[in-house]
Amino acid sequence: MKSRTGVVILAGAVAAAAVLAGAHPAEAQYFGRQKVQYQRFDWQVLETEKFEVHYYPQEATAAQDAARMAERWYTRLSGAFQHEFKKKPIVLYADQPDFQQTNTTPTSLSEGTGGFTDALRNRVVMPFTGVYADNDHVLGHELVHVFQYDLAAQPGGGGLMGMSRLPGWLIEGMAEYLSLGRVDAHTAMWLRDAALRGELPTITELTRDQRYFPYRYGQALWAFIAGRWGDRAVPALYRYATRAGWDEAVQRVLGVNTGQISQEWITATREQYLPLLVGKQRPQDAGDPVLVDKEIGAMNLAPVVSPDGRFVAFFGRREIFTIDLYVADAQTGKIVKKLTSPGRSAHIDALSFISSSGTWSPDGRKFAFVVYSDGDQRIAILDVNSGGTDREVSVEGVGGVQNPSWSPDGKSIAFTGMAGGISDLYLLDLESGRVRQLTNDRFADLQPAWSPDGRTLAFATDRGTSTDFRNLTYGNTHIALYDVAGGSVQLLDIFPAGKHINPQYSPDGRSLYFIADPDGFSNVYRLSLADRQLFKVTDIATGISGITNLSPAMSVAARTGRMVFSVFENSGNNVYGIDAARTTGAAVNAALASAFAPAALLPPGSAPGTGMVAEYLADVSTGLPEAGTTFPTRPYKSGLGLEYIGPPSIGVGVGTGPYSGGGAG
């Protein structure tokens, strides 16, 4: 299973258990509710050499691209595992709300589930994200699970029971490593945080303690094993572990024990990262504490400061079962009120808190955010004083919505919309209710933010020379400017490396703030729009971050310039703030950023870019069907089929007389 949050999944088991930093995400968002299917999908089946790709017509373009991705991943992973399999099914949904209605599993799915592979049919089920790089990663992650299941089912492979006995970090971490490799700034941030606190786990602790997120720590551990013993050790260890268990596999394949690997990994992590943290701000020194929890895995997410800088709206966990929307004092962090909760309104199935933040109206009286309702994502507008819902806005043909942004004149809301698995910018006229599509392409267009004069939208996008849909290669997200009147897009040339997300204007419109990680550390930067000078506002040892590497994590007050941001700290997220006078930053030279950042490399630090995984990730053409390939397509026909056969049983007994009985499943 691919998780976008701190979710622990026993992916090798027939039943999966999910834990979101100590809470249950599926139950958290759907506690006490039935799983409802709101739509009927006209399923089609696209046939490639190795897959049957199930999709519906609205997502035809994205599905064709995903089919090509899947064939490329098959070539990569069949070589890595030295294994081939017969044709497997892939089920694609156009957006997260459609995915949550899937009947391929009885489990209620939360926004934190990015996809899964079921054990019985060995079938990948996933939604599109609106970002092609993320689609590719999730698909690669899930196809690793397909190979894992298929290998376990082979004679002598240990079966599903053998796989289910393996720890979550082994299963999920392997899928992350084989789909992402060793260069990953987001996972490195988790390791730096643990190293800074002196709490890097041993393998035994990683196996037994659910505090340690298996995706991030598992990827890092596999990266170390691959860097130390070679990439071929990864599938070799897995094959042996399904039959005999992890400890025996380590002894047989690597000739060492689990304790030795733990010690070497912890030592290498400290030696690589701790020198890089000298002179950096500790998380607790990032600014004035606003929303800071001491426990591990705190959730204070997507902070949005009010126009006057007095209040901050955020998604947080203050109760057992839900992540709710709160308003707090932006100076003291004192909770002013709970704005809303999925349990409070019968019309809201869940809140969107991972890929989206909300937006204040210019007068600070209303707040707009994204909810799941009736099978789609909608923009909900609340009256801040009363807490009542003014209205909910759905957009025909747009099932997914992210990051609404209220215009300075209060008349419209810009947002990212998902249609057919592809993200674009849209503009909602609040008076008429009409929606205008601003962009129309396969590029990711995310996190729009208004300039103070209302003429320009800054947004994050992967458009640029590195993104090529013929070869299915994807550049980093950059900041672009959209001219609202003319419709032109200007891509800002800032750093040559790393992500650029979450743009926010200064109150005077002369500067643009954004989050970037050109050196492997995710921090807030300021761009002077007049002379294109760059300034570094924060310099955090961990990073400014939400749950994912693209989650919004920073906001600037439209009138006062007060800034709030989410800092990764103690395996969770806390909110800090700084006043406008402290947002100037120190001058930096963008040219100093390079394509390789040691802080983003998972230990060991030697020989980056080499090895089987790095080489196949860099090779975009091998296994990729040519652009324009037409795959045969047929309508899907439903039917009954055998799922599994349970073992037969027989019993005998005596009572009033001898009897015998038996059965099979």
Coordinates of C-alpha atoms in Angstrom, one line a residue, residues 285-610:
D285 CA 14.3 28.0 17.2
A286 CA 12.5 28.5 13.8
G287 CA 10.4 31.3 15.1
D288 CA 7.8 32.2 17.8
P289 CA 6.0 29.0 18.9
V290 CA 2.4 29.1 17.8
L291 CA 1.1 25.5 17.7
V292 CA 3.7 23.3 19.3
D293 CA 3.0 19.8 20.8
K294 CA 5.6 17.9 22.7
E295 CA 4.5 14.4 21.8
I296 CA 5.9 12.4 18.8
G297 CA 4.0 12.8 15.6
A298 CA 2.1 16.0 16.3
M299 CA -0.3 17.1 13.6
N300 CA -0.6 20.8 13.1
L301 CA -1.1 21.1 9.4
A302 CA -1.6 23.6 6.5
P303 CA -1.6 26.8 8.6
V304 CA -3.3 29.8 7.0
V305 CA -2.9 33.2 8.7
S306 CA -5.8 35.7 8.7
P307 CA -5.3 38.9 6.6
D308 CA -4.8 41.0 9.8
G309 CA -2.3 38.4 11.2
R310 CA -4.3 37.8 14.4
F311 CA -5.5 34.3 13.8
V312 CA -4.3 31.1 12.1
A313 CA -6.6 28.4 10.7
F314 CA -5.1 24.9 10.7
F315 CA -5.9 21.2 10.5
G316 CA -5.1 19.4 13.8
R317 CA -5.8 16.4 15.9
R318 CA -7.1 17.4 19.3
E319 CA -9.5 14.5 19.7
I320 CA -9.1 10.7 19.3
F321 CA -10.9 10.0 16.1
T322 CA -10.8 13.0 13.8
I323 CA -8.5 15.6 12.2
D324 CA -10.5 18.8 12.5
L325 CA -10.4 22.5 11.4
Y326 CA -9.5 25.0 14.1
V327 CA -8.8 28.7 14.5
A328 CA -6.1 29.7 17.0
D329 CA -4.5 32.9 18.1
A330 CA -1.5 33.5 15.7
Q331 CA 0.7 34.8 18.6
T332 CA -0.1 32.5 21.5
G333 CA -1.6 29.4 19.7
K334 CA -4.6 29.4 22.0
I335 CA -7.5 27.6 20.3
V336 CA -10.2 30.2 19.6
K337 CA -12.7 27.7 18.2
K338 CA -13.2 24.5 16.3
L339 CA -14.5 25.6 12.9
T340 CA -15.7 22.3 11.7
S341 CA -15.3 18.5 11.9
P342 CA -16.5 15.6 9.8
G343 CA -18.5 14.4 12.8
R344 CA -20.3 17.7 13.2
S345 CA -21.9 18.0 9.8
A346 CA -23.9 15.3 8.1
H347 CA -23.0 16.8 4.7
I348 CA -19.3 16.5 5.1
D349 CA -17.7 13.0 4.8
A350 CA -14.1 14.2 5.4
L351 CA -11.8 17.2 5.3
S352 CA -9.0 17.5 2.8
F353 CA -5.8 18.3 4.8
I354 CA -2.9 16.6 3.1
S355 CA -2.6 18.3 -0.3
S356 CA -4.7 21.4 0.5
S357 CA -5.0 24.4 2.8
G358 CA -7.8 26.9 3.1
T359 CA -8.2 30.6 2.5
W360 CA -9.6 33.6 4.4
S361 CA -11.8 36.1 2.8
P362 CA -10.2 39.6 2.5
D363 CA -12.2 40.9 5.5
G364 CA -11.4 37.8 7.6
R365 CA -15.1 37.0 8.2
K366 CA -15.2 33.8 6.1
F367 CA -13.0 30.8 5.5
A368 CA -13.1 28.5 2.5
F369 CA -11.6 25.0 2.5
V370 CA -12.0 21.7 0.7
V371 CA -14.3 18.9 1.9
Y372 CA -15.3 15.5 0.7
S373 CA -19.1 15.4 0.1
D374 CA -21.4 13.3 -2.1
G375 CA -18.5 11.6 -3.9
D376 CA -16.6 14.7 -4.9
Q377 CA -14.3 17.3 -3.3
R378 CA -16.1 20.7 -2.9
I379 CA -15.2 24.2 -1.7
A380 CA -17.0 24.8 1.6
I381 CA -17.3 28.4 2.9
L382 CA -17.8 29.0 6.6
D383 CA -18.8 32.1 8.6
V384 CA -15.9 32.3 11.0
N385 CA -17.9 33.9 13.8
S386 CA -20.9 31.6 13.8
G387 CA -19.2 28.5 12.4
G388 CA -22.1 27.9 10.1
T389 CA -21.7 26.9 6.4
D390 CA -22.6 29.7 4.0
R391 CA -22.4 27.4 0.9
E392 CA -20.7 24.5 -0.7
V393 CA -19.6 24.7 -4.3
S394 CA -19.1 21.8 -6.6
V395 CA -17.8 22.1 -10.2
E396 CA -19.3 19.9 -12.8
G397 CA -16.7 17.6 -14.3
V398 CA -14.2 18.4 -11.6
G399 CA -14.1 15.7 -9.0
G400 CA -10.9 16.8 -7.2
V401 CA -10.3 20.3 -5.7
Q402 CA -7.2 21.6 -3.9
N403 CA -6.0 24.9 -2.4
P404 CA -8.7 27.5 -2.8
S405 CA -7.3 31.1 -2.8
W406 CA -9.6 34.1 -2.2
S407 CA -9.1 37.1 -4.5
P408 CA -8.2 40.4 -2.9
D409 CA -11.5 42.0 -4.1
G410 CA -13.4 39.2 -2.5
K411 CA -15.3 38.4 -5.7
S412 CA -13.7 35.1 -6.8
I413 CA -11.7 32.1 -5.6
A414 CA -8.9 30.5 -7.6
F415 CA -8.2 26.8 -7.0
T416 CA -6.6 23.7 -8.5
G417 CA -9.1 21.3 -10.0
M418 CA -8.8 17.7 -11.1
A419 CA -10.6 16.5 -14.2
G420 CA -9.9 13.1 -15.7
G421 CA -6.8 12.7 -13.5
I422 CA -5.2 16.0 -14.7
S423 CA -4.8 19.1 -12.6
D424 CA -5.4 22.7 -13.9
L425 CA -6.2 26.1 -12.5
Y426 CA -9.8 27.3 -12.2
L427 CA -11.5 30.5 -11.2
L428 CA -14.9 30.6 -9.4
D429 CA -17.0 33.7 -9.6
L430 CA -18.7 33.9 -6.2
E431 CA -21.7 36.0 -7.3
S432 CA -22.7 34.1 -10.4
G433 CA -21.3 30.7 -9.4
R434 CA -19.7 30.4 -12.8
V435 CA -16.3 28.6 -13.1
R436 CA -13.7 29.4 -15.7
Q437 CA -10.9 27.0 -16.5
L438 CA -7.6 29.0 -16.7
T439 CA -5.1 26.3 -17.8
N440 CA -5.7 23.2 -19.9
D441 CA -2.8 20.8 -20.2
R442 CA -1.2 17.7 -18.6
F443 CA 1.2 19.8 -16.5
A444 CA 0.7 19.9 -12.7
D445 CA -0.8 23.3 -11.7
L446 CA -0.9 23.7 -8.0
Q447 CA -1.4 26.1 -5.0
P448 CA -2.5 29.3 -6.7
A449 CA -1.9 32.6 -4.7
W450 CA -3.1 36.1 -5.7
S451 CA -1.0 39.1 -6.0
P452 CA -2.3 42.0 -3.9
D453 CA -3.5 43.9 -7.0
G454 CA -5.5 40.9 -8.2
R455 CA -3.9 40.8 -11.6
T456 CA -1.6 37.7 -11.2
L457 CA -1.8 34.2 -9.8
A458 CA 1.5 32.7 -8.6
F459 CA 1.4 28.9 -8.6
A460 CA 3.6 25.8 -8.5
T461 CA 3.9 23.7 -11.7
D462 CA 6.1 21.1 -13.3
R463 CA 6.0 22.8 -16.7
G464 CA 9.3 23.5 -18.2
T465 CA 12.0 21.9 -20.3
S466 CA 12.5 18.9 -18.0
T467 CA 8.9 17.7 -18.3
D468 CA 8.4 15.7 -21.5
F469 CA 5.1 13.7 -21.9
R470 CA 6.5 11.8 -24.9
N471 CA 9.3 10.3 -22.8
L472 CA 7.3 10.5 -19.5
T473 CA 10.0 12.5 -17.7
Y474 CA 9.1 15.1 -15.1
G475 CA 10.9 18.2 -13.9
N476 CA 10.8 19.6 -10.4
T477 CA 8.0 21.9 -9.5
H478 CA 8.8 25.6 -10.2
I479 CA 7.0 28.8 -9.5
A480 CA 5.1 30.4 -12.4
L481 CA 2.9 33.5 -12.8
Y482 CA -0.5 33.5 -14.5
D483 CA -1.8 36.7 -16.0
V484 CA -5.5 36.6 -15.1
A485 CA -6.6 39.0 -17.8
G486 CA -4.4 37.8 -20.7
G487 CA -4.0 34.1 -19.8
S488 CA -0.2 34.0 -20.3
V489 CA 2.1 32.0 -18.1
Q490 CA 5.6 33.1 -17.1
L491 CA 7.9 30.5 -15.6
L492 CA 10.2 32.0 -13.0
D493 CA 13.8 30.8 -13.2
I494 CA 14.9 30.5 -9.6
F495 CA 16.9 27.5 -8.4
P496 CA 18.1 25.0 -11.0
A497 CA 17.5 22.1 -8.6
G498 CA 14.9 21.0 -6.1
K499 CA 11.2 21.7 -5.7
H500 CA 9.6 25.1 -5.5
I501 CA 6.1 25.2 -4.0
N502 CA 3.5 27.2 -1.9
P503 CA 4.0 30.7 -3.3
Q504 CA 2.8 33.6 -1.2
Y505 CA 3.0 37.4 -2.0
S506 CA 4.2 40.0 0.4
P507 CA 1.5 42.6 1.3
D508 CA 3.1 45.2 -1.0
G509 CA 3.3 42.7 -3.9
R510 CA 7.1 43.4 -4.4
S511 CA 8.2 40.0 -3.1
L512 CA 7.2 36.4 -3.5
Y513 CA 7.8 33.9 -0.8
F514 CA 8.0 30.1 -1.5
I515 CA 9.3 26.9 -0.1
A516 CA 12.2 25.2 -1.8
D517 CA 14.9 22.6 -1.2
P518 CA 17.8 23.3 -3.6
D519 CA 20.4 22.1 -1.0
G520 CA 18.2 19.2 0.3
F521 CA 16.8 21.3 3.2
S522 CA 13.2 22.5 2.7
N523 CA 13.1 26.2 3.7
V524 CA 11.3 29.5 3.0
Y525 CA 12.8 31.8 0.4
R526 CA 12.0 35.3 -0.8
L527 CA 12.2 36.5 -4.4
S528 CA 12.4 40.2 -5.0
L529 CA 10.3 40.5 -8.2
A530 CA 11.8 43.8 -9.4
D531 CA 15.4 42.7 -9.5
R532 CA 15.1 38.9 -9.1
Q533 CA 17.3 38.9 -6.0
L534 CA 16.9 35.8 -3.7
F535 CA 16.9 35.7 0.1
K536 CA 16.7 32.8 2.5
V537 CA 14.2 33.4 5.3
T538 CA 14.6 30.2 7.3
D539 CA 17.5 27.8 7.7
I540 CA 16.0 24.8 9.5
A541 CA 18.0 21.7 10.3
T542 CA 14.9 19.5 9.5
G543 CA 12.6 21.4 7.1
I544 CA 9.5 23.5 6.5
S545 CA 7.1 20.8 5.4
G546 CA 3.6 19.4 5.5
I547 CA 2.8 15.6 5.3
T548 CA 4.1 15.2 1.8
N549 CA 6.9 16.9 0.0
L550 CA 4.3 19.0 -2.0
S551 CA 1.9 19.8 0.9
P552 CA 1.3 23.5 1.6
A553 CA 3.1 24.5 4.8
M554 CA 3.4 28.3 4.8
S555 CA 1.2 31.4 4.8
V556 CA 1.6 35.2 4.8
A557 CA -0.9 37.7 6.3
A558 CA -2.2 39.8 3.4
R559 CA -2.2 43.1 5.4
T560 CA 0.5 42.7 8.0
G561 CA 3.0 40.3 6.5
R562 CA 3.2 38.0 9.5
M563 CA 4.3 34.6 8.4
V564 CA 3.4 31.2 9.8
F565 CA 4.8 27.9 8.7
S566 CA 4.8 24.2 9.6
V567 CA 8.1 22.8 10.8
F568 CA 9.0 19.1 10.8
E569 CA 9.8 18.3 14.4
N570 CA 9.9 15.1 16.5
S571 CA 8.4 13.1 13.6
G572 CA 5.5 15.5 13.3
N573 CA 4.5 19.0 12.4
N574 CA 4.4 22.1 14.6
V575 CA 3.6 25.7 13.6
Y576 CA 5.9 28.7 14.2
G577 CA 5.5 32.3 13.3
I578 CA 7.6 35.4 12.5
D579 CA 6.6 39.0 12.1
A580 CA 7.1 40.9 8.8
A581 CA 10.4 42.4 10.0
R582 CA 12.0 39.0 10.2
T583 CA 10.9 37.8 6.8
T584 CA 13.5 39.8 4.8
G585 CA 16.0 36.9 4.8
A586 CA 19.7 36.7 3.9
A587 CA 20.9 37.1 0.3
V588 CA 21.7 33.8 -1.5
N589 CA 23.1 33.0 -4.9
A590 CA 20.8 30.7 -6.9
A591 CA 23.7 29.6 -9.1
L592 CA 25.3 27.8 -6.1
A593 CA 22.5 25.2 -6.0
S594 CA 23.5 22.1 -7.8
A595 CA 21.7 19.0 -9.1
F596 CA 23.2 17.0 -6.2
A597 CA 22.6 17.9 -2.5
P598 CA 24.3 15.7 0.2
A599 CA 21.5 16.6 2.6
A600 CA 19.0 14.8 0.3
L601 CA 21.1 11.7 -0.2
L602 CA 20.3 8.7 2.0
P603 CA 23.3 7.1 3.6
P604 CA 25.8 5.8 2.8
G605 CA 27.0 8.9 1.0
S606 CA 29.5 7.3 -1.3
A607 CA 28.9 6.7 -5.1
P608 CA 25.5 8.5 -5.5
G609 CA 23.9 7.9 -8.9
T610 CA 25.4 4.4 -9.3

